[in-house]
């Protein structure tokens, strides 16, 4: 696959539930059309010219060398490292990305640093042998494959994605599911309870609305809809003792 070199890797993120993060790939073949915030930002700042260019990932080939330099210097400040906010660490069909992500997680764990992972690809079962402090997550907003093909065209099918997460859960790993960005009924009619039942085994659920989308804001009752769906998530998690977090801006005044 294409590669690039970088000078730095670990940085502190301003994202709601993040501490430090690393993004060792530029671009993402999953090509999510919610839209993808990372793509919008890279396009805005002239890092990628088009959606087609975004779909061609570039692996940062010197990732491990940078980590060797940065970890000793920064580890006293780091509580956890999240992979990834602006790309996908287990990009579907990209073995090189998977291998680099595993090597990076190992390096961070060996230095006593916990990793949190979020993917729309397949979490490898090898992660079961890594630090049990790590937390492995998937994005899961529907069970409808036709919707997945439309909105996350290059990502892993939902059932495979879920099975990989469940396999890690069954091996005693901590898991979480990001039900975000959740769509409004003008995009897809679905029952949130069915989705929650499918992920009821997980330790933590994050729920959030879709942002930066004209289609969502054109759905007149979207505020009321998200308030209702958030209430469903809260009730579901409280009844089953599942940790949860509702993203800022999802619950609003009517
Ligand atoms: S997986 Fe994440 S980074 Fe990749 S296109 Fe989708 S939203 Fe963007």
mmCIF file of C-alpha atoms and ligand atoms in Angstrom:
data_model
loop_
_atom_site.group_PDB
_atom_site.id
_atom_site.type_symbol
_atom_site.label_atom_id
_atom_site.label_comp_id
_atom_site.label_asym_id
_atom_site.label_seq_id
_atom_site.Cartn_x
_atom_site.Cartn_y
_atom_site.Cartn_z
ATOM 1 C CA UNK A 1 0.000 0.000 0.000
ATOM 2 C CA UNK A 2 1.005 3.659 -0.276
ATOM 3 C CA UNK A 3 3.172 5.005 2.527
ATOM 4 C CA UNK A 4 4.180 8.393 3.926
ATOM 5 C CA UNK A 5 6.582 9.554 6.613
ATOM 6 C CA UNK A 6 5.638 11.704 9.589
ATOM 7 C CA UNK A 7 7.554 13.540 12.283
ATOM 8 C CA UNK A 8 5.134 13.104 15.213
ATOM 9 C CA UNK A 9 2.472 10.585 16.221
ATOM 10 C CA UNK A 10 0.999 10.920 19.748
ATOM 11 C CA UNK A 11 -1.025 14.007 20.567
ATOM 12 C CA UNK A 12 -3.584 15.136 23.123
ATOM 13 C CA UNK A 13 -7.088 15.270 21.731
ATOM 14 C CA UNK A 14 -9.870 17.696 22.543
ATOM 15 C CA UNK A 15 -12.480 15.040 21.727
ATOM 16 C CA UNK A 16 -15.082 14.407 24.459
ATOM 17 C CA UNK A 17 -13.984 11.014 25.718
ATOM 18 C CA UNK A 18 -10.358 11.044 24.598
ATOM 19 C CA UNK A 19 -6.968 11.526 26.233
ATOM 20 C CA UNK A 20 -4.087 10.982 23.783
ATOM 21 C CA UNK A 21 -4.585 9.649 20.286
ATOM 22 C CA UNK A 22 -2.627 8.477 17.253
ATOM 23 C CA UNK A 23 -3.577 8.341 13.580
ATOM 24 C CA UNK A 24 -0.993 6.311 11.709
ATOM 25 C CA UNK A 25 -2.800 6.282 8.370
ATOM 26 C CA UNK A 26 -3.837 9.191 6.165
ATOM 27 C CA UNK A 27 -7.156 8.600 4.424
ATOM 28 C CA UNK A 28 -9.640 5.781 4.935
ATOM 29 C CA UNK A 29 -11.008 3.243 2.469
ATOM 30 C CA UNK A 30 -14.232 2.908 4.459
ATOM 31 C CA UNK A 31 -15.401 6.143 2.834
ATOM 32 C CA UNK A 32 -18.254 6.832 5.249
ATOM 33 C CA UNK A 33 -20.860 9.229 3.947
ATOM 34 C CA UNK A 34 -22.525 10.435 7.172
ATOM 35 C CA UNK A 35 -20.341 12.553 6.343
ATOM 36 C CA UNK A 36 -16.904 11.644 7.780
ATOM 37 C CA UNK A 37 -15.698 14.556 9.916
ATOM 38 C CA UNK A 38 -12.036 13.586 9.419
ATOM 39 C CA UNK A 39 -12.468 13.760 5.640
ATOM 40 C CA UNK A 40 -14.236 17.129 5.831
ATOM 41 C CA UNK A 41 -11.390 18.548 7.953
ATOM 42 C CA UNK A 42 -8.612 17.167 5.719
ATOM 43 C CA UNK A 43 -10.386 18.542 2.662
ATOM 44 C CA UNK A 44 -10.906 21.926 4.295
ATOM 45 C CA UNK A 45 -7.220 22.217 5.167
ATOM 46 C CA UNK A 46 -6.087 21.047 1.732
ATOM 47 C CA UNK A 47 -4.630 17.690 2.871
ATOM 48 C CA UNK A 48 -6.809 15.738 0.442
ATOM 49 C CA UNK A 49 -8.340 17.058 -2.740
ATOM 50 C CA UNK A 50 -11.329 14.760 -3.199
ATOM 51 C CA UNK A 51 -13.391 11.885 -1.788
ATOM 52 C CA UNK A 52 -11.661 9.516 -4.228
ATOM 53 C CA UNK A 53 -8.271 10.572 -2.885
ATOM 54 C CA UNK A 54 -9.499 10.056 0.713
ATOM 55 C CA UNK A 55 -10.359 6.435 -0.151
ATOM 56 C CA UNK A 56 -6.680 5.700 -0.938
ATOM 57 C CA UNK A 57 -5.026 5.190 2.460
ATOM 58 C CA UNK A 58 -1.372 6.066 3.114
ATOM 59 C CA UNK A 59 0.263 4.134 5.954
ATOM 60 C CA UNK A 60 2.755 6.091 8.060
ATOM 61 C CA UNK A 61 5.668 3.711 7.582
ATOM 62 C CA UNK A 62 7.806 5.155 10.414
ATOM 63 C CA UNK A 63 5.023 4.861 13.046
ATOM 64 C CA UNK A 64 6.959 2.510 15.326
ATOM 65 C CA UNK A 65 10.153 4.554 15.167
ATOM 66 C CA UNK A 66 8.241 7.690 16.185
ATOM 67 C CA UNK A 67 6.585 5.809 19.070
ATOM 68 C CA UNK A 68 10.019 4.653 20.258
ATOM 69 C CA UNK A 69 11.014 8.307 20.528
ATOM 70 C CA UNK A 70 7.763 9.693 21.919
ATOM 71 C CA UNK A 71 6.676 7.055 24.457
ATOM 72 C CA UNK A 72 9.592 7.513 26.925
ATOM 73 C CA UNK A 73 9.201 11.287 26.734
ATOM 74 C CA UNK A 74 5.405 11.408 27.106
ATOM 75 C CA UNK A 75 4.314 8.337 29.040
ATOM 76 C CA UNK A 76 4.046 10.022 32.450
ATOM 77 C CA UNK A 77 1.380 12.353 31.013
ATOM 78 C CA UNK A 78 -0.624 9.732 29.123
ATOM 79 C CA UNK A 79 -3.611 7.940 30.668
ATOM 80 C CA UNK A 80 -4.657 6.198 27.452
ATOM 81 C CA UNK A 81 -4.140 6.320 23.696
ATOM 82 C CA UNK A 82 -7.080 6.096 21.329
ATOM 83 C CA UNK A 83 -6.721 4.504 17.873
ATOM 84 C CA UNK A 84 -7.983 6.362 15.871
ATOM 85 C CA UNK A 85 -9.982 9.570 15.399
ATOM 86 C CA UNK A 86 -9.097 10.473 11.787
ATOM 87 C CA UNK A 87 -8.700 7.047 10.190
ATOM 88 C CA UNK A 88 -9.485 3.396 11.006
ATOM 89 C CA UNK A 89 -6.877 1.201 12.768
ATOM 90 C CA UNK A 90 -8.381 -2.038 11.441
ATOM 91 C CA UNK A 91 -9.291 -0.864 7.959
ATOM 92 C CA UNK A 92 -11.242 -3.632 6.262
ATOM 93 C CA UNK A 93 -9.029 -5.599 3.873
ATOM 94 C CA UNK A 94 -5.769 -3.792 4.741
ATOM 95 C CA UNK A 95 -3.414 -6.301 6.373
ATOM 96 C CA UNK A 96 -0.565 -3.746 6.609
ATOM 97 C CA UNK A 97 -2.732 -1.370 8.629
ATOM 98 C CA UNK A 98 -3.777 -4.200 10.951
ATOM 99 C CA UNK A 99 -0.172 -5.288 11.507
ATOM 100 C CA UNK A 100 0.980 -1.737 12.229
ATOM 101 C CA UNK A 101 -1.914 -1.153 14.653
ATOM 102 C CA UNK A 102 -1.142 -4.377 16.526
ATOM 103 C CA UNK A 103 2.552 -3.481 16.759
ATOM 104 C CA UNK A 104 1.732 0.035 17.992
ATOM 105 C CA UNK A 105 -0.715 -1.258 20.630
ATOM 106 C CA UNK A 106 1.900 -3.761 21.812
ATOM 107 C CA UNK A 107 4.508 -1.013 22.130
ATOM 108 C CA UNK A 108 2.146 1.218 24.108
ATOM 109 C CA UNK A 109 1.004 -1.657 26.360
ATOM 110 C CA UNK A 110 4.623 -2.677 27.005
ATOM 111 C CA UNK A 111 5.185 0.866 28.307
ATOM 112 C CA UNK A 112 2.178 0.452 30.657
ATOM 113 C CA UNK A 113 -0.135 2.581 28.493
ATOM 114 C CA UNK A 114 -3.717 1.471 27.968
ATOM 115 C CA UNK A 115 -5.211 1.659 24.455
ATOM 116 C CA UNK A 116 -8.784 2.214 23.372
ATOM 117 C CA UNK A 117 -9.661 1.141 19.855
ATOM 118 C CA UNK A 118 -12.562 2.029 17.578
ATOM 119 C CA UNK A 119 -13.116 0.411 14.197
ATOM 120 C CA UNK A 120 -15.585 -0.225 11.417
ATOM 121 C CA UNK A 121 -13.361 -3.099 10.318
ATOM 122 C CA UNK A 122 -12.697 -6.419 12.063
ATOM 123 C CA UNK A 123 -10.975 -6.538 15.444
ATOM 124 C CA UNK A 124 -8.409 -9.364 15.261
ATOM 125 C CA UNK A 125 -8.694 -12.087 17.897
ATOM 126 C CA UNK A 126 -4.952 -11.630 18.555
ATOM 127 C CA UNK A 127 -5.951 -8.616 20.683
ATOM 128 C CA UNK A 128 -7.205 -11.066 23.318
ATOM 129 C CA UNK A 129 -3.540 -11.669 24.170
ATOM 130 C CA UNK A 130 -2.822 -7.962 24.753
ATOM 131 C CA UNK A 131 -3.269 -5.914 27.957
ATOM 132 C CA UNK A 132 -6.634 -6.565 29.581
ATOM 133 C CA UNK A 133 -6.792 -2.843 30.384
ATOM 134 C CA UNK A 134 -7.381 -2.120 26.699
ATOM 135 C CA UNK A 135 -10.897 -1.384 25.471
ATOM 136 C CA UNK A 136 -12.037 -2.543 22.041
ATOM 137 C CA UNK A 137 -14.911 -0.881 20.239
ATOM 138 C CA UNK A 138 -16.872 -0.915 17.022
ATOM 139 C CA UNK A 139 -19.210 1.571 15.420
ATOM 140 C CA UNK A 140 -22.618 -0.029 15.069
ATOM 141 C CA UNK A 141 -25.559 2.099 13.939
ATOM 142 C CA UNK A 142 -27.768 -0.395 12.123
ATOM 143 C CA UNK A 143 -28.248 -4.060 11.269
ATOM 144 C CA UNK A 144 -29.315 -3.296 7.704
ATOM 145 C CA UNK A 145 -26.565 -4.276 5.236
ATOM 146 C CA UNK A 146 -28.135 -2.271 2.401
ATOM 147 C CA UNK A 147 -27.820 0.833 4.596
ATOM 148 C CA UNK A 148 -24.230 -0.110 5.497
ATOM 149 C CA UNK A 149 -23.335 -0.417 1.811
ATOM 150 C CA UNK A 150 -24.804 3.012 1.167
ATOM 151 C CA UNK A 151 -23.370 4.858 4.172
ATOM 152 C CA UNK A 152 -20.145 2.955 5.072
ATOM 153 C CA UNK A 153 -19.357 1.466 1.648
ATOM 154 C CA UNK A 154 -15.834 0.185 2.358
ATOM 155 C CA UNK A 155 -16.355 -0.953 5.964
ATOM 156 C CA UNK A 156 -16.872 -4.482 7.278
ATOM 157 C CA UNK A 157 -20.385 -5.991 7.166
ATOM 158 C CA UNK A 158 -22.246 -5.449 10.452
ATOM 159 C CA UNK A 159 -22.559 -9.116 11.405
ATOM 160 C CA UNK A 160 -18.806 -9.752 10.891
ATOM 161 C CA UNK A 161 -17.906 -6.595 12.804
ATOM 162 C CA UNK A 162 -20.129 -7.621 15.695
ATOM 163 C CA UNK A 163 -18.879 -11.232 15.720
ATOM 164 C CA UNK A 164 -15.253 -10.037 15.997
ATOM 165 C CA UNK A 165 -16.150 -7.817 18.965
ATOM 166 C CA UNK A 166 -18.133 -10.619 20.647
ATOM 167 C CA UNK A 167 -15.178 -12.998 20.218
ATOM 168 C CA UNK A 168 -12.968 -10.568 22.169
ATOM 169 C CA UNK A 169 -15.673 -10.136 24.817
ATOM 170 C CA UNK A 170 -15.862 -13.920 25.169
ATOM 171 C CA UNK A 171 -12.101 -13.932 25.763
ATOM 172 C CA UNK A 172 -12.528 -11.569 28.719
ATOM 173 C CA UNK A 173 -11.654 -8.294 26.938
ATOM 174 C CA UNK A 174 -13.386 -5.011 27.758
ATOM 175 C CA UNK A 175 -15.583 -3.948 24.849
ATOM 176 C CA UNK A 176 -17.647 -0.933 23.886
ATOM 177 C CA UNK A 177 -19.932 0.074 21.046
ATOM 178 C CA UNK A 178 -20.321 3.485 19.486
ATOM 179 C CA UNK A 179 -23.904 3.851 18.254
ATOM 180 C CA UNK A 180 -22.954 7.009 16.428
ATOM 181 C CA UNK A 181 -23.713 8.786 14.165
ATOM 182 C CA UNK A 182 -27.247 7.480 14.581
ATOM 183 C CA UNK A 183 -29.518 8.153 11.559
ATOM 184 C CA UNK A 184 -32.975 9.731 11.556
ATOM 185 C CA UNK A 185 -36.005 7.843 10.120
ATOM 186 C CA UNK A 186 -35.889 9.752 6.793
ATOM 187 C CA UNK A 187 -32.594 7.881 6.138
ATOM 188 C CA UNK A 188 -33.612 4.494 7.504
ATOM 189 C CA UNK A 189 -36.591 3.204 9.476
ATOM 190 C CA UNK A 190 -35.263 0.964 12.232
ATOM 191 C CA UNK A 191 -35.913 -0.043 15.819
ATOM 192 C CA UNK A 192 -33.125 1.081 18.159
ATOM 193 C CA UNK A 193 -34.079 -1.587 20.697
ATOM 194 C CA UNK A 194 -33.219 -4.334 18.187
ATOM 195 C CA UNK A 195 -29.752 -2.797 17.709
ATOM 196 C CA UNK A 196 -29.256 -2.483 21.470
ATOM 197 C CA UNK A 197 -30.280 -6.119 22.019
ATOM 198 C CA UNK A 198 -27.583 -7.187 19.511
ATOM 199 C CA UNK A 199 -24.893 -5.365 21.527
ATOM 200 C CA UNK A 200 -26.233 -6.060 25.032
ATOM 201 C CA UNK A 201 -23.105 -8.107 25.887
ATOM 202 C CA UNK A 202 -20.818 -5.075 25.716
ATOM 203 C CA UNK A 203 -19.459 -3.160 28.728
ATOM 204 C CA UNK A 204 -20.202 0.367 27.473
ATOM 205 C CA UNK A 205 -22.419 2.038 24.893
ATOM 206 C CA UNK A 206 -21.854 5.517 23.432
ATOM 207 C CA UNK A 207 -24.829 7.089 21.682
ATOM 208 C CA UNK A 208 -24.756 10.179 19.517
ATOM 209 C CA UNK A 209 -26.638 12.019 16.809
ATOM 210 C CA UNK A 210 -25.423 12.686 13.279
ATOM 211 C CA UNK A 211 -23.843 16.110 12.813
ATOM 212 C CA UNK A 212 -22.917 18.146 9.719
ATOM 213 C CA UNK A 213 -25.691 16.581 7.639
ATOM 214 C CA UNK A 214 -28.363 18.475 5.711
ATOM 215 C CA UNK A 215 -30.420 15.283 5.447
ATOM 216 C CA UNK A 216 -30.637 15.024 9.221
ATOM 217 C CA UNK A 217 -31.485 18.655 9.841
ATOM 218 C CA UNK A 218 -34.101 18.503 7.059
ATOM 219 C CA UNK A 219 -35.929 15.933 9.188
ATOM 220 C CA UNK A 220 -38.102 18.405 11.076
ATOM 221 C CA UNK A 221 -38.579 16.349 14.250
ATOM 222 C CA UNK A 222 -34.884 15.479 14.575
ATOM 223 C CA UNK A 223 -34.458 17.087 18.010
ATOM 224 C CA UNK A 224 -37.436 15.265 19.446
ATOM 225 C CA UNK A 225 -36.307 12.045 17.736
ATOM 226 C CA UNK A 226 -32.824 12.183 19.262
ATOM 227 C CA UNK A 227 -34.216 13.001 22.714
ATOM 228 C CA UNK A 228 -36.461 9.922 22.476
ATOM 229 C CA UNK A 229 -33.698 7.641 21.197
ATOM 230 C CA UNK A 230 -31.298 8.838 23.910
ATOM 231 C CA UNK A 231 -33.953 8.027 26.528
ATOM 232 C CA UNK A 232 -34.251 4.501 25.057
ATOM 233 C CA UNK A 233 -30.463 4.031 25.368
ATOM 234 C CA UNK A 234 -30.386 5.318 28.955
ATOM 235 C CA UNK A 235 -33.269 3.031 30.006
ATOM 236 C CA UNK A 236 -31.767 0.021 28.244
ATOM 237 C CA UNK A 237 -28.338 0.513 29.816
ATOM 238 C CA UNK A 238 -29.647 1.260 33.300
ATOM 239 C CA UNK A 239 -31.824 -1.860 33.283
ATOM 240 C CA UNK A 240 -28.877 -4.042 32.250
ATOM 241 C CA UNK A 241 -26.162 -2.298 34.203
ATOM 242 C CA UNK A 242 -24.251 -1.304 31.053
ATOM 243 C CA UNK A 243 -22.102 1.845 31.285
ATOM 244 C CA UNK A 244 -23.208 4.526 28.812
ATOM 245 C CA UNK A 245 -22.430 7.994 27.538
ATOM 246 C CA UNK A 246 -24.736 10.203 25.488
ATOM 247 C CA UNK A 247 -22.644 12.511 23.310
ATOM 248 C CA UNK A 248 -22.959 16.258 23.789
ATOM 249 C CA UNK A 249 -25.612 17.861 21.611
ATOM 250 C CA UNK A 250 -27.673 14.663 21.225
ATOM 251 C CA UNK A 251 -30.149 15.605 23.951
ATOM 252 C CA UNK A 252 -31.568 19.091 23.458
ATOM 253 C CA UNK A 253 -34.422 21.303 24.645
ATOM 254 C CA UNK A 254 -37.498 20.671 22.491
HETATM 255 S S1 LIG B 1 -14.148 4.760 9.297
HETATM 256 FE FE1 LIG B 1 -13.966 6.710 10.362
HETATM 257 S S2 LIG B 1 -12.247 7.754 9.368
HETATM 258 FE FE2 LIG B 1 -12.878 6.092 8.025
HETATM 259 S S3 LIG B 1 -14.260 7.089 6.559
HETATM 260 FE FE3 LIG B 1 -15.492 6.181 8.231
HETATM 261 S S4 LIG B 1 -15.795 7.853 9.695
HETATM 262 FE FE4 LIG B 1 -14.098 8.447 8.340
#
